[in-house]
Amino acid sequence: MYSNYPDAFPGESETEYENRKMEESQAAMGLMFGIASLLFFVLKMCAIFGIYFYAGFILSQNLLGEETRQSRILGLALLFTYLIFCIIYFFKGTVIGLRAKNNKLWILPWALCVLICCIIPAIVVKAVVSSMFDYGQQQGAFYIGLTWGAFILCSLYMYGIYQFKTHSAPRILYWSYALGLRVSL
């Protein structure tokens, strides 16, 4: 037993050893899936909030100036990020209200929401994927397929998150959504 399995415990039978190794293997796989899901969650949050936070940061830095304390710039960036999301959910409420009235103008705020929330983040993801390649490698079919695949997947994923044609909004942004709904009805 010990020559075949040098890490076996003293007095451990072969079936006990195999069961213990199976449990260790399953625990390691569970840990790996947990880490992978955490990384996916972080990537998802960066895709959803990153661009808007960056836009809020640039706005606050331009408004306050670069000499201002970073804590004030960060606070104003969070405020601007919240206001950007309020505008997005205002337009979402407008889309829902105009669709409820069978008004074809719902396509305009819907297209604006899709552009801001799906296409622009997908362009950023495409640029990040593109930057992973050297300049000489940016001509092949693999590069084009990978970058456009990332663009399409990111666009569809972001559209699935926001669901611009369904009646839903986060609790913290519901007032903005309800205002857009009230204005359009």
PDB file of N, CA and C in Angstrom, residues 21-35:
ATOM      1  N   LYS A  21      -8.834  10.975  -1.179  1.00  0.00           N
ATOM      2  CA  LYS A  21      -8.312  11.689  -2.344  1.00  0.00           C
ATOM      3  C   LYS A  21      -9.448  12.257  -3.193  1.00  0.00           C
ATOM      4  N   MET A  22     -10.542  11.514  -3.304  1.00  0.00           N
ATOM      5  CA  MET A  22     -11.697  11.992  -4.064  1.00  0.00           C
ATOM      6  C   MET A  22     -12.295  13.228  -3.397  1.00  0.00           C
ATOM      7  N   GLU A  23     -12.411  13.227  -2.078  1.00  0.00           N
ATOM      8  CA  GLU A  23     -12.938  14.381  -1.349  1.00  0.00           C
ATOM      9  C   GLU A  23     -12.014  15.585  -1.498  1.00  0.00           C
ATOM     10  N   GLU A  24     -10.705  15.370  -1.433  1.00  0.00           N
ATOM     11  CA  GLU A  24      -9.751  16.459  -1.617  1.00  0.00           C
ATOM     12  C   GLU A  24      -9.850  17.037  -3.023  1.00  0.00           C
ATOM     13  N   SER A  25     -10.008  16.167  -3.994  1.00  0.00           N
ATOM     14  CA  SER A  25     -10.127  16.609  -5.380  1.00  0.00           C
ATOM     15  C   SER A  25     -11.399  17.432  -5.579  1.00  0.00           C
ATOM     16  N   GLN A  26     -12.513  16.977  -5.002  1.00  0.00           N
ATOM     17  CA  GLN A  26     -13.769  17.709  -5.122  1.00  0.00           C
ATOM     18  C   GLN A  26     -13.691  19.055  -4.410  1.00  0.00           C
ATOM     19  N   ALA A  27     -13.009  19.100  -3.278  1.00  0.00           N
ATOM     20  CA  ALA A  27     -12.850  20.366  -2.568  1.00  0.00           C
ATOM     21  C   ALA A  27     -12.011  21.343  -3.379  1.00  0.00           C
ATOM     22  N   ALA A  28     -10.951  20.835  -4.006  1.00  0.00           N
ATOM     23  CA  ALA A  28     -10.107  21.696  -4.834  1.00  0.00           C
ATOM     24  C   ALA A  28     -10.882  22.216  -6.038  1.00  0.00           C
ATOM     25  N   MET A  29     -11.697  21.375  -6.650  1.00  0.00           N
ATOM     26  CA  MET A  29     -12.509  21.827  -7.786  1.00  0.00           C
ATOM     27  C   MET A  29     -13.543  22.855  -7.349  1.00  0.00           C
ATOM     28  N   GLY A  30     -14.138  22.645  -6.187  1.00  0.00           N
ATOM     29  CA  GLY A  30     -15.081  23.627  -5.664  1.00  0.00           C
ATOM     30  C   GLY A  30     -14.415  24.961  -5.405  1.00  0.00           C
ATOM     31  N   LEU A  31     -13.205  24.933  -4.877  1.00  0.00           N
ATOM     32  CA  LEU A  31     -12.465  26.171  -4.651  1.00  0.00           C
ATOM     33  C   LEU A  31     -12.153  26.859  -5.964  1.00  0.00           C
ATOM     34  N   MET A  32     -11.750  26.089  -6.966  1.00  0.00           N
ATOM     35  CA  MET A  32     -11.443  26.682  -8.271  1.00  0.00           C
ATOM     36  C   MET A  32     -12.688  27.293  -8.906  1.00  0.00           C
ATOM     37  N   PHE A  33     -13.829  26.614  -8.825  1.00  0.00           N
ATOM     38  CA  PHE A  33     -15.064  27.174  -9.359  1.00  0.00           C
ATOM     39  C   PHE A  33     -15.492  28.409  -8.564  1.00  0.00           C
ATOM     40  N   GLY A  34     -15.258  28.417  -7.265  1.00  0.00           N
ATOM     41  CA  GLY A  34     -15.566  29.595  -6.458  1.00  0.00           C
ATOM     42  C   GLY A  34     -14.724  30.795  -6.859  1.00  0.00           C
ATOM     43  N   ILE A  35     -13.442  30.576  -7.074  1.00  0.00           N
ATOM     44  CA  ILE A  35     -12.561  31.661  -7.509  1.00  0.00           C
ATOM     45  C   ILE A  35     -12.947  32.135  -8.900  1.00  0.00           C
TER      46      ILE A  35
END
